[in-house]
Coordinates of C-alpha atoms and ligand atoms in Angstrom, one line a residue:
M1 CA -99.9 118.5 20.8
L2 CA -96.8 120.5 18.6
G3 CA -95.3 123.6 20.2
L4 CA -96.3 127.0 18.7
M5 CA -92.5 127.9 17.4
Q6 CA -91.3 128.6 14.1
H7 CA -89.5 125.5 12.4
R8 CA -86.4 126.4 10.6
E9 CA -84.2 123.7 9.5
L10 CA -80.8 123.4 11.5
L11 CA -78.6 123.8 8.1
L12 CA -75.1 125.3 7.9
S13 CA -75.9 128.2 5.8
S14 CA -77.3 129.9 8.4
I15 CA -74.2 130.0 10.2
L16 CA -72.2 131.9 7.4
D17 CA -75.6 134.0 7.1
H18 CA -75.3 135.0 10.8
A19 CA -71.8 136.1 10.4
A20 CA -72.1 138.3 7.4
R21 CA -74.9 139.9 8.6
Y22 CA -74.0 140.5 12.3
H23 CA -70.5 140.5 12.0
G24 CA -69.8 141.1 8.5
D25 CA -66.8 143.0 8.9
G26 CA -65.2 139.9 11.2
E27 CA -61.9 138.6 9.7
V28 CA -60.6 135.9 8.3
I29 CA -56.8 135.7 8.1
S30 CA -55.0 132.9 5.8
I31 CA -51.4 132.4 5.3
R32 CA -50.7 131.2 2.0
D33 CA -48.2 128.4 0.9
D34 CA -45.6 131.7 0.1
R35 CA -46.2 132.8 3.3
S36 CA -48.5 136.0 2.1
V37 CA -51.2 137.1 4.2
S38 CA -54.8 137.2 2.8
R39 CA -57.3 139.1 4.9
T40 CA -61.0 138.9 4.0
T41 CA -64.3 139.5 6.1
Y42 CA -67.3 137.1 7.0
A43 CA -69.2 139.6 4.5
A44 CA -67.0 138.8 1.6
I45 CA -66.7 135.2 2.1
S46 CA -70.5 135.0 2.4
R47 CA -70.5 136.7 -1.3
R48 CA -67.7 134.3 -2.7
A49 CA -69.5 131.3 -1.1
R50 CA -72.6 132.4 -3.3
R51 CA -71.0 133.0 -6.4
L52 CA -69.1 129.3 -5.8
A53 CA -72.8 128.0 -5.9
T54 CA -73.4 128.9 -9.1
V55 CA -70.1 127.8 -10.1
L56 CA -70.8 123.9 -8.2
L57 CA -73.9 124.1 -9.9
G58 CA -72.6 124.9 -13.4
L59 CA -70.5 121.8 -13.0
G60 CA -73.3 119.7 -12.4
V61 CA -73.0 119.1 -8.8
R62 CA -76.4 118.5 -7.4
H63 CA -77.9 117.8 -4.0
G64 CA -76.4 114.7 -2.4
D65 CA -73.5 114.8 -4.7
R66 CA -69.7 114.5 -3.4
V67 CA -67.5 117.2 -3.8
A68 CA -63.8 116.7 -2.5
T69 CA -61.3 119.2 -1.4
L70 CA -57.7 118.2 -0.6
A71 CA -56.3 121.8 1.0
M72 CA -55.2 122.9 4.1
N73 CA -56.9 125.5 6.0
S74 CA -57.7 128.5 4.3
D75 CA -60.4 130.9 3.8
R76 CA -60.8 129.4 0.2
H77 CA -61.3 125.9 1.9
L78 CA -64.2 127.7 4.4
E79 CA -65.8 129.1 1.3
L80 CA -65.8 125.7 0.3
Y81 CA -67.5 123.8 3.3
Y82 CA -70.1 126.6 3.1
A83 CA -70.7 126.8 -0.4
I84 CA -70.6 123.0 -1.3
S85 CA -72.9 122.3 1.9
G86 CA -75.0 125.3 1.0
I87 CA -76.8 123.8 -2.1
G88 CA -77.3 120.5 -0.1
A89 CA -74.2 118.9 -1.6
V90 CA -71.5 116.9 0.5
Y91 CA -68.0 118.3 1.0
N92 CA -65.5 115.2 1.1
T93 CA -62.4 116.5 3.2
V94 CA -59.5 114.3 2.0
N95 CA -56.3 113.8 3.9
P96 CA -53.5 115.0 1.6
R97 CA -51.1 113.5 3.9
L98 CA -52.6 109.8 3.2
A99 CA -50.8 107.6 1.1
A100 CA -51.6 108.1 -2.5
A101 CA -53.3 104.7 -2.5
D102 CA -56.2 105.4 0.2
I103 CA -56.3 109.1 -1.3
A104 CA -57.6 106.9 -4.6
Y105 CA -59.6 104.6 -2.9
I106 CA -61.4 107.7 -0.9
V107 CA -62.3 109.6 -3.8
D108 CA -63.4 106.4 -5.9
H109 CA -65.4 105.3 -2.8
A110 CA -66.8 108.4 -2.3
E111 CA -67.6 109.0 -6.0
D112 CA -66.3 112.6 -6.3
G113 CA -67.4 114.1 -9.0
V114 CA -65.0 117.2 -9.0
I115 CA -62.2 117.7 -6.3
F116 CA -61.1 121.6 -5.2
V117 CA -57.0 121.3 -4.5
D118 CA -54.7 123.6 -3.4
P119 CA -52.0 124.4 -5.8
G120 CA -49.1 122.7 -3.8
F121 CA -51.4 119.3 -3.8
V122 CA -51.7 119.0 -8.0
H123 CA -49.4 116.3 -8.1
I124 CA -51.0 114.3 -5.3
L125 CA -54.2 114.2 -8.2
E126 CA -51.4 113.5 -11.0
T127 CA -49.8 110.5 -9.0
I128 CA -53.8 108.8 -8.7
A129 CA -54.9 110.0 -12.1
T130 CA -55.8 106.7 -13.9
Q131 CA -57.2 105.4 -10.8
I132 CA -59.6 108.1 -10.6
A133 CA -60.4 109.1 -14.3
G134 CA -63.5 107.2 -14.1
V135 CA -65.0 109.2 -11.4
V136 CA -63.2 112.9 -11.5
R137 CA -64.9 115.2 -14.2
A138 CA -63.2 118.3 -13.0
V139 CA -60.2 119.3 -10.8
V140 CA -60.4 123.0 -9.5
V141 CA -57.2 124.4 -8.6
M142 CA -57.8 126.6 -5.1
G143 CA -56.0 129.8 -6.3
A144 CA -55.3 132.6 -9.1
E145 CA -54.6 131.8 -12.9
S146 CA -51.0 132.5 -12.3
E147 CA -50.9 129.2 -10.3
M148 CA -52.2 127.2 -12.5
P149 CA -49.7 124.1 -13.2
A150 CA -49.6 122.5 -16.6
S151 CA -52.2 119.9 -16.9
K152 CA -51.1 116.1 -16.4
L153 CA -54.2 114.9 -15.6
P154 CA -55.9 112.4 -18.5
D155 CA -58.3 113.4 -21.0
G156 CA -61.8 114.1 -20.0
V157 CA -60.9 115.7 -16.7
A158 CA -61.0 119.6 -17.0
L159 CA -58.7 121.1 -15.2
L160 CA -60.0 124.8 -13.7
C161 CA -59.2 127.8 -11.9
Y162 CA -60.8 128.7 -8.8
E163 CA -60.4 132.2 -8.7
T164 CA -61.3 132.6 -12.5
L165 CA -64.4 130.6 -12.1
I166 CA -65.8 132.9 -9.0
A167 CA -64.9 136.3 -11.0
G168 CA -66.9 134.9 -14.0
T169 CA -70.0 134.4 -12.4
E170 CA -73.1 135.6 -10.6
E171 CA -74.1 135.3 -6.7
I172 CA -77.1 132.6 -6.0
A173 CA -79.9 134.7 -4.3
A174 CA -80.5 132.6 -1.2
W175 CA -79.3 129.3 0.2
P176 CA -82.1 126.8 -0.6
S177 CA -83.6 124.6 2.6
F178 CA -83.9 121.3 2.8
D179 CA -84.1 118.2 5.1
E180 CA -81.6 119.3 8.2
R181 CA -80.6 115.5 8.4
S182 CA -79.0 115.6 4.8
A183 CA -75.8 114.9 4.7
A184 CA -73.0 118.0 4.7
G185 CA -69.7 116.4 5.1
L186 CA -67.6 113.7 4.5
C187 CA -64.4 112.9 6.7
Y188 CA -62.7 109.5 5.9
T189 CA -61.0 108.0 9.2
S190 CA -57.1 108.0 8.8
G191 CA -57.1 104.1 8.0
T192 CA -54.5 102.9 10.0
T193 CA -56.2 99.9 10.5
G194 CA -57.9 98.8 7.3
R195 CA -59.3 100.7 4.9
P196 CA -60.4 104.3 5.6
K197 CA -64.2 104.6 6.7
G198 CA -66.5 107.4 6.0
A199 CA -68.0 109.5 8.9
L200 CA -71.1 111.3 7.2
Y201 CA -72.1 114.3 9.3
S202 CA -75.5 116.0 8.7
H203 CA -76.6 119.6 8.9
R204 CA -78.4 118.9 12.0
S205 CA -75.5 117.2 13.9
I206 CA -72.8 119.5 12.8
L207 CA -75.2 122.3 13.7
I208 CA -76.0 120.9 17.2
H209 CA -72.0 120.3 17.8
T210 CA -70.9 123.5 16.9
L211 CA -73.8 125.4 19.6
M212 CA -72.1 122.7 22.1
L213 CA -68.5 124.0 21.1
C214 CA -69.3 127.7 21.6
G215 CA -70.2 127.1 25.1
G216 CA -68.9 128.3 28.1
D217 CA -67.3 125.3 29.8
V218 CA -66.0 124.1 26.4
A219 CA -64.2 126.2 23.8
G220 CA -66.1 129.2 25.1
L221 CA -66.2 131.1 21.7
R222 CA -66.6 135.1 21.8
A223 CA -66.6 137.7 19.0
V224 CA -63.3 139.4 20.6
D225 CA -61.7 135.8 20.4
R226 CA -58.7 135.4 17.6
V227 CA -59.1 131.8 17.0
M228 CA -56.5 129.5 15.0
P229 CA -57.5 126.1 14.5
M230 CA -54.1 124.2 13.6
V231 CA -55.7 121.0 13.5
P232 CA -56.4 120.6 9.7
M233 CA -60.0 121.3 8.0
F234 CA -59.1 117.9 5.9
H235 CA -59.5 116.0 9.5
V236 CA -63.0 116.3 11.6
N237 CA -63.8 119.5 10.2
A238 CA -61.1 120.9 12.3
W239 CA -62.7 119.8 15.4
G240 CA -65.6 122.2 14.4
Y241 CA -64.1 125.7 14.4
P242 CA -64.6 126.7 10.8
F243 CA -68.4 126.6 12.1
G244 CA -68.0 127.5 16.2
V245 CA -66.0 130.8 15.2
P246 CA -68.3 132.1 12.3
M247 CA -70.9 131.4 14.9
S248 CA -69.6 133.5 17.5
G249 CA -67.9 136.3 15.6
G250 CA -64.8 135.8 16.3
T251 CA -61.7 136.1 14.1
L252 CA -60.1 133.1 12.5
I253 CA -57.1 132.8 11.7
M254 CA -56.1 130.2 9.2
P255 CA -52.4 129.2 9.2
G256 CA -52.3 126.6 6.0
R257 CA -49.3 124.3 5.8
H258 CA -46.8 126.2 8.0
L259 CA -47.0 124.3 11.0
D260 CA -43.5 124.0 12.3
P261 CA -43.0 126.1 15.6
V262 CA -41.2 129.2 13.7
S263 CA -44.0 129.8 11.6
V264 CA -46.8 129.2 14.4
L265 CA -45.4 131.4 16.9
T266 CA -44.6 134.3 14.2
V267 CA -48.1 134.3 13.2
M268 CA -49.7 133.7 16.8
N269 CA -47.9 136.7 18.1
R270 CA -48.3 139.1 14.6
E271 CA -52.0 138.2 14.4
K272 CA -52.5 138.5 17.9
V273 CA -54.0 135.0 18.3
T274 CA -55.8 134.4 21.8
I275 CA -57.2 130.9 21.2
A276 CA -55.4 127.8 19.1
A277 CA -56.5 124.3 19.0
G278 CA -54.1 121.6 18.0
V279 CA -52.7 118.2 18.6
P280 CA -50.1 117.4 21.7
T281 CA -47.3 117.4 18.9
L282 CA -47.7 120.7 18.0
W283 CA -47.8 122.3 21.4
L284 CA -44.9 120.1 22.3
N285 CA -42.8 121.1 19.6
L286 CA -43.8 125.0 20.2
L287 CA -42.8 124.7 23.7
N288 CA -39.6 123.3 22.8
H289 CA -38.9 126.6 20.3
L290 CA -39.7 128.6 23.3
R291 CA -37.6 127.0 25.7
E292 CA -34.3 127.2 23.3
T293 CA -35.3 130.4 22.1
D294 CA -36.7 132.0 25.1
A295 CA -39.4 133.7 22.6
K296 CA -42.7 134.4 24.2
L297 CA -46.1 133.9 23.5
E298 CA -47.7 137.8 23.7
T299 CA -51.2 137.0 23.2
L300 CA -52.0 133.8 23.6
E301 CA -54.6 132.8 26.5
R302 CA -56.0 129.3 25.8
V303 CA -54.3 126.2 24.3
L304 CA -57.2 123.7 23.6
V305 CA -55.9 120.3 22.7
G306 CA -57.1 116.7 21.6
G307 CA -56.6 114.1 19.5
A308 CA -53.9 112.5 21.9
A309 CA -53.4 112.6 25.3
M310 CA -52.0 115.8 26.4
P311 CA -49.0 114.3 28.8
R312 CA -49.2 116.3 32.1
A313 CA -45.7 118.1 31.7
L314 CA -46.8 119.7 29.1
I315 CA -50.1 121.2 30.5
A316 CA -47.8 122.3 33.7
A317 CA -45.4 123.9 31.3
Y318 CA -48.4 125.9 29.6
Q319 CA -50.3 126.5 32.4
D320 CA -47.6 128.2 34.2
L321 CA -46.8 130.4 31.4
G322 CA -50.3 131.9 32.1
M323 CA -52.2 130.0 29.9
R324 CA -55.6 127.8 30.3
V325 CA -55.2 124.2 28.6
S326 CA -58.5 122.6 27.9
H327 CA -57.8 119.2 26.6
G328 CA -61.0 117.4 25.5
W329 CA -61.6 113.5 23.8
G330 CA -63.2 112.6 20.7
M331 CA -62.7 111.4 17.3
T332 CA -63.9 111.7 13.7
E333 CA -67.1 109.4 14.1
S334 CA -68.1 112.0 17.3
S335 CA -67.5 114.8 15.2
S336 CA -64.8 116.3 17.3
V337 CA -66.0 116.6 21.1
A338 CA -67.4 113.8 23.4
T339 CA -65.5 115.2 26.3
W340 CA -64.3 118.2 27.8
G341 CA -62.5 119.2 30.7
A342 CA -63.6 122.2 33.0
P343 CA -64.0 122.6 36.5
K344 CA -66.7 122.1 38.4
P345 CA -68.1 123.5 42.2
A346 CA -66.3 120.3 43.6
T347 CA -62.9 120.6 42.0
A348 CA -63.1 124.8 41.1
L349 CA -60.9 125.5 44.2
L350 CA -58.1 122.8 43.6
D351 CA -54.6 124.2 44.0
R352 CA -52.0 124.1 40.8
D353 CA -51.2 120.6 41.0
G354 CA -54.6 119.4 41.8
R355 CA -55.7 121.6 38.8
I356 CA -53.0 120.2 36.3
D357 CA -54.5 116.5 37.7
E358 CA -58.0 117.3 36.5
I359 CA -57.1 118.7 33.0
A360 CA -54.7 115.9 32.4
T361 CA -58.3 113.8 32.4
Q362 CA -59.9 114.0 28.9
G363 CA -62.9 115.9 30.7
R364 CA -66.6 115.0 31.4
P365 CA -69.2 114.5 28.3
V366 CA -70.6 117.3 27.3
Y367 CA -74.5 118.0 27.2
G368 CA -75.7 115.9 24.1
I369 CA -73.2 113.0 24.9
D370 CA -73.5 109.9 26.8
V371 CA -70.2 107.8 27.8
R372 CA -70.0 104.7 29.2
A373 CA -67.0 102.8 30.4
T374 CA -68.0 98.9 30.7
D375 CA -66.3 95.5 31.5
E376 CA -66.0 92.3 29.8
H377 CA -69.5 91.8 30.8
G378 CA -70.8 94.6 29.4
S379 CA -71.3 96.4 33.0
E380 CA -70.8 99.9 33.8
V381 CA -67.4 100.3 35.9
P382 CA -67.5 102.3 39.3
W383 CA -66.6 105.7 38.8
D384 CA -63.8 105.4 41.2
G385 CA -61.0 106.5 39.1
K386 CA -59.5 103.2 39.2
T387 CA -61.5 100.5 37.5
Q388 CA -60.8 100.6 33.9
G389 CA -63.5 100.1 31.0
E390 CA -63.9 100.2 27.4
L391 CA -65.4 103.4 26.5
S392 CA -68.3 103.9 24.3
F393 CA -70.5 106.7 23.5
R394 CA -74.2 107.9 22.0
G395 CA -75.6 111.1 20.8
H396 CA -76.5 113.6 18.5
W397 CA -73.5 113.9 17.0
V398 CA -72.1 110.1 17.0
A399 CA -71.7 108.2 13.9
S400 CA -74.7 105.6 13.5
A401 CA -72.9 103.7 10.5
Y402 CA -70.1 104.6 8.0
Y403 CA -70.6 105.8 4.4
R404 CA -71.9 102.8 1.9
M405 CA -71.1 99.9 4.4
P406 CA -74.3 99.2 5.8
E407 CA -73.0 96.4 7.3
T408 CA -71.0 98.6 9.9
A409 CA -74.3 100.0 11.3
I410 CA -74.4 100.2 15.0
G411 CA -76.4 97.5 16.7
D412 CA -79.1 97.9 18.7
D413 CA -78.2 99.1 22.2
G414 CA -77.1 102.2 20.2
W415 CA -73.4 102.6 21.6
F416 CA -70.8 103.2 19.6
P417 CA -67.6 101.3 20.5
T418 CA -64.6 104.0 20.3
G419 CA -61.6 101.2 20.6
D420 CA -60.5 103.5 23.5
V421 CA -59.7 102.2 27.3
G422 CA -60.2 104.3 30.4
V423 CA -61.3 105.0 34.0
V424 CA -64.3 107.4 34.9
D425 CA -63.5 109.6 38.2
A426 CA -66.8 110.3 41.0
Q427 CA -67.1 113.7 38.9
G428 CA -67.7 111.8 35.6
N429 CA -64.1 113.1 34.3
I430 CA -63.1 110.4 31.8
K431 CA -59.1 109.5 31.8
L432 CA -57.9 107.3 28.7
T433 CA -55.4 104.7 29.8
D434 CA -55.2 103.5 26.3
R435 CA -56.5 102.2 23.2
T436 CA -57.5 98.4 23.1
K437 CA -55.2 97.8 20.3
D438 CA -52.4 99.6 21.9
L439 CA -53.0 97.9 25.6
I440 CA -49.8 96.6 27.5
K441 CA -50.8 93.3 29.7
S442 CA -47.7 92.3 31.6
G443 CA -48.2 89.2 34.1
G444 CA -52.3 89.8 33.9
E445 CA -52.0 93.7 34.9
W446 CA -52.9 96.5 32.6
I447 CA -50.0 99.1 32.1
S448 CA -51.4 102.2 30.7
S449 CA -49.2 103.4 27.8
I450 CA -50.6 106.7 28.5
D451 CA -49.4 106.9 31.8
I452 CA -45.6 105.4 30.5
E453 CA -45.6 108.1 27.9
N454 CA -46.4 111.0 30.2
I455 CA -44.3 110.2 33.0
A456 CA -41.5 110.0 30.2
V457 CA -42.3 113.3 28.8
G458 CA -41.9 115.0 32.2
H459 CA -38.5 114.1 32.3
P460 CA -36.1 116.9 31.6
D461 CA -34.3 115.0 29.0
V462 CA -37.2 114.0 26.8
L463 CA -38.6 115.8 23.9
E464 CA -41.4 112.9 22.6
A465 CA -42.0 109.1 23.9
A466 CA -43.9 106.2 22.8
A467 CA -44.8 102.7 24.7
I468 CA -45.6 99.7 22.9
A469 CA -46.6 96.3 24.3
I470 CA -43.5 94.0 23.4
P471 CA -43.8 89.9 23.7
D472 CA -42.2 88.3 26.6
E473 CA -42.2 84.6 27.6
R474 CA -42.5 85.2 30.9
W475 CA -45.2 88.0 31.6
G476 CA -46.9 87.6 28.1
E477 CA -45.8 91.5 27.4
R478 CA -43.6 93.9 28.7
P479 CA -43.7 98.0 28.1
M480 CA -41.5 99.1 26.0
L481 CA -40.3 102.9 25.9
I482 CA -39.1 104.7 22.6
V483 CA -37.7 108.2 23.2
V484 CA -36.7 111.0 21.4
P485 CA -34.2 113.3 23.5
R486 CA -34.1 117.1 23.8
A487 CA -32.0 119.0 21.6
G488 CA -27.9 118.5 23.0
R489 CA -29.4 116.2 26.0
T490 CA -28.5 112.4 26.6
P491 CA -30.9 110.7 29.0
T492 CA -29.5 107.8 30.1
H493 CA -31.5 104.4 30.3
E494 CA -31.4 104.2 34.3
S495 CA -32.1 107.9 34.8
L496 CA -35.2 107.1 32.5
R497 CA -36.3 103.9 34.9
D498 CA -35.5 106.2 38.0
F499 CA -37.8 108.7 36.9
Y500 CA -40.4 106.2 37.0
R501 CA -39.6 105.1 40.6
G502 CA -42.7 106.2 43.0
K503 CA -45.0 107.5 39.8
V504 CA -46.1 104.1 38.9
A505 CA -46.2 100.5 40.1
S506 CA -42.3 98.7 39.8
W507 CA -43.9 96.2 37.5
S508 CA -45.0 99.2 35.0
I509 CA -41.4 100.5 34.8
P510 CA -40.5 100.0 31.0
D511 CA -37.3 97.4 30.9
R512 CA -36.4 98.1 27.2
I513 CA -35.7 101.6 26.6
E514 CA -34.8 102.7 22.6
I515 CA -33.2 106.3 22.6
V516 CA -34.1 107.3 18.8
E517 CA -33.8 110.6 16.8
S518 CA -37.2 110.6 15.8
I519 CA -40.7 108.7 15.9
P520 CA -42.6 108.3 13.1
H521 CA -46.3 110.0 13.2
G522 CA -49.4 109.4 11.4
A523 CA -51.6 111.8 8.7
T524 CA -53.2 113.6 11.9
G525 CA -49.7 114.0 13.5
K526 CA -50.2 111.2 16.0
I527 CA -47.6 108.6 17.2
L528 CA -47.7 105.6 14.5
K529 CA -47.6 102.9 17.4
T530 CA -48.2 100.2 14.0
E531 CA -44.9 101.3 12.8
L532 CA -43.2 100.9 16.1
R533 CA -44.5 97.7 16.8
K534 CA -43.4 96.5 13.4
V535 CA -39.7 97.4 13.9
Y536 CA -39.6 96.6 17.9
A537 CA -42.5 94.1 19.1
K538 CA -40.8 91.1 16.8
Ligands
LIG601 P1 -59.1 113.0 16.3 O1 -57.8 112.7 16.1 O2 -59.1 114.2 16.0 O3 -59.3 112.9 17.9 P2 -59.5 110.5 15.1 O4 -60.7 110.0 14.8 O5 -58.5 110.4 14.2 O6 -59.6 111.8 15.4 O7 -58.8 109.8 16.5 C1 -59.6 109.4 17.7 C2 -58.8 108.8 18.7 O8 -57.8 109.6 19.0 C3 -59.6 108.4 19.8 O9 -60.4 107.3 19.6 C4 -58.5 108.5 20.8 O10 -57.8 107.0 21.0 C5 -57.8 109.5 20.6 N1 -57.7 110.4 21.4 C6 -58.7 111.8 20.9 N2 -58.4 112.6 21.9 C7 -57.5 112.5 22.9 C8 -57.2 112.7 24.2 N3 -57.5 113.7 24.6 N4 -56.3 112.1 24.8 C9 -56.1 110.7 24.4 N5 -56.3 110.1 23.1 C10 -57.3 111.0 22.4

């Protein structure tokens, strides 16, 4: 017997409809490339998205078609998320920081017939024009007529102006309804190993992920919050904030391309940001700036972090500034959040250090996700906080295969192998120790590269650190530490090594240390260990 409740498909358009009707004056604030500030509301965005729907239909975009965006976080990118998915088409967020060849591959593989591009990224399309000419029929520049570049695109690819198209059209009357399992968004993994692979999110998966994200023990989003996602909208739906914030009616602050610490701090204070989300590198740079200048974060209450392990020292610094740090773990294939840190009755009364230790784990599985750590025989490892296992997960918003790569369908057991390695503690908190491809095995013992990095970043002279395995005749592998010092500091190898004593087993202490000016970062702001290995692990 079926229940007698109304059935409404779980569609993304319902989020924008809700925001426009019940939080119509809720603000979306965007920082443009020239640093001018655009202020709009959910009501206005909803109207413009409906016009954009007409524009898309006029450009021949139909249900299931892929439409690319090559853009930073902005109100216009938000309109596109909703307009493209709202008519049943699929927004394919393309990471402008990828190599041109990867961008060309993605556009071609996804068959993006129309590309929406920030004015500042048009040059990328010009570079790959010949490779994508057979696929793309229109390029829409996300700006006003005054921002239109002189076209160097091939014949047959129309170059159009976003604001002109919107101004010259009517709104659709209402968003169509269709199967909630329809694809809504397509995001390719950064492709540090092999070709980028597309995670194809459905309306249903994003909507359920959003409901989870808003929960009190997760991002806990409220209408009175002023939320700044510093994670880009081209990467895993900016971890879901473009959906969660409108759903809860909060103010959304879109930083655009200005993610240097001075700009971030200026915007946070001026726009009274209460919650901001980003990768550890961003938080690290901001903290360093605060320390160098004595500047203050005037309104920030919560630091949301993921994408890489947040070093304990960094967590402690923000907690001591009075902010609440929340650490989550996930990946492109899990639509963002798989685990999130929040106290349980057994840990709610921990002292400062205990609390920070808990935050330094990647947290516990949220409802909707099941995580397990297994040994080499496939058996689940004990929840003792010590035994390492390979992490896999399953859930309502976990990929079942990559787009147009049927051979990648997940096997019968239904568990997605994450490529991450970690331990689980008695509370179910997961602590990542490594990625399988970054593991360091020395004399038969595993050394956690994340631990080695975390400790180094706690050293008073260290800004950033990376640990990699280097081949060693006697031990198989040894850990090597690569360190960027803080401005004006010159840490010695001895002081660095001393700093590890008592914190890790003596054989885990890196014997080779390199002090460098900078460490390479990938397209999503994470340390590029592949590059470091090329240089050092010969
Ligand atoms: P994202 O960068 O948004 O997490 P990616 O798919 O690019 O998504 O990368 C996922 C990988 O990033 C994970 O498999 C894991 O190795 C790493 N990662 C994500 N969050 C954390 C975290 N909190 N701590 C350590 N590593 C993390």
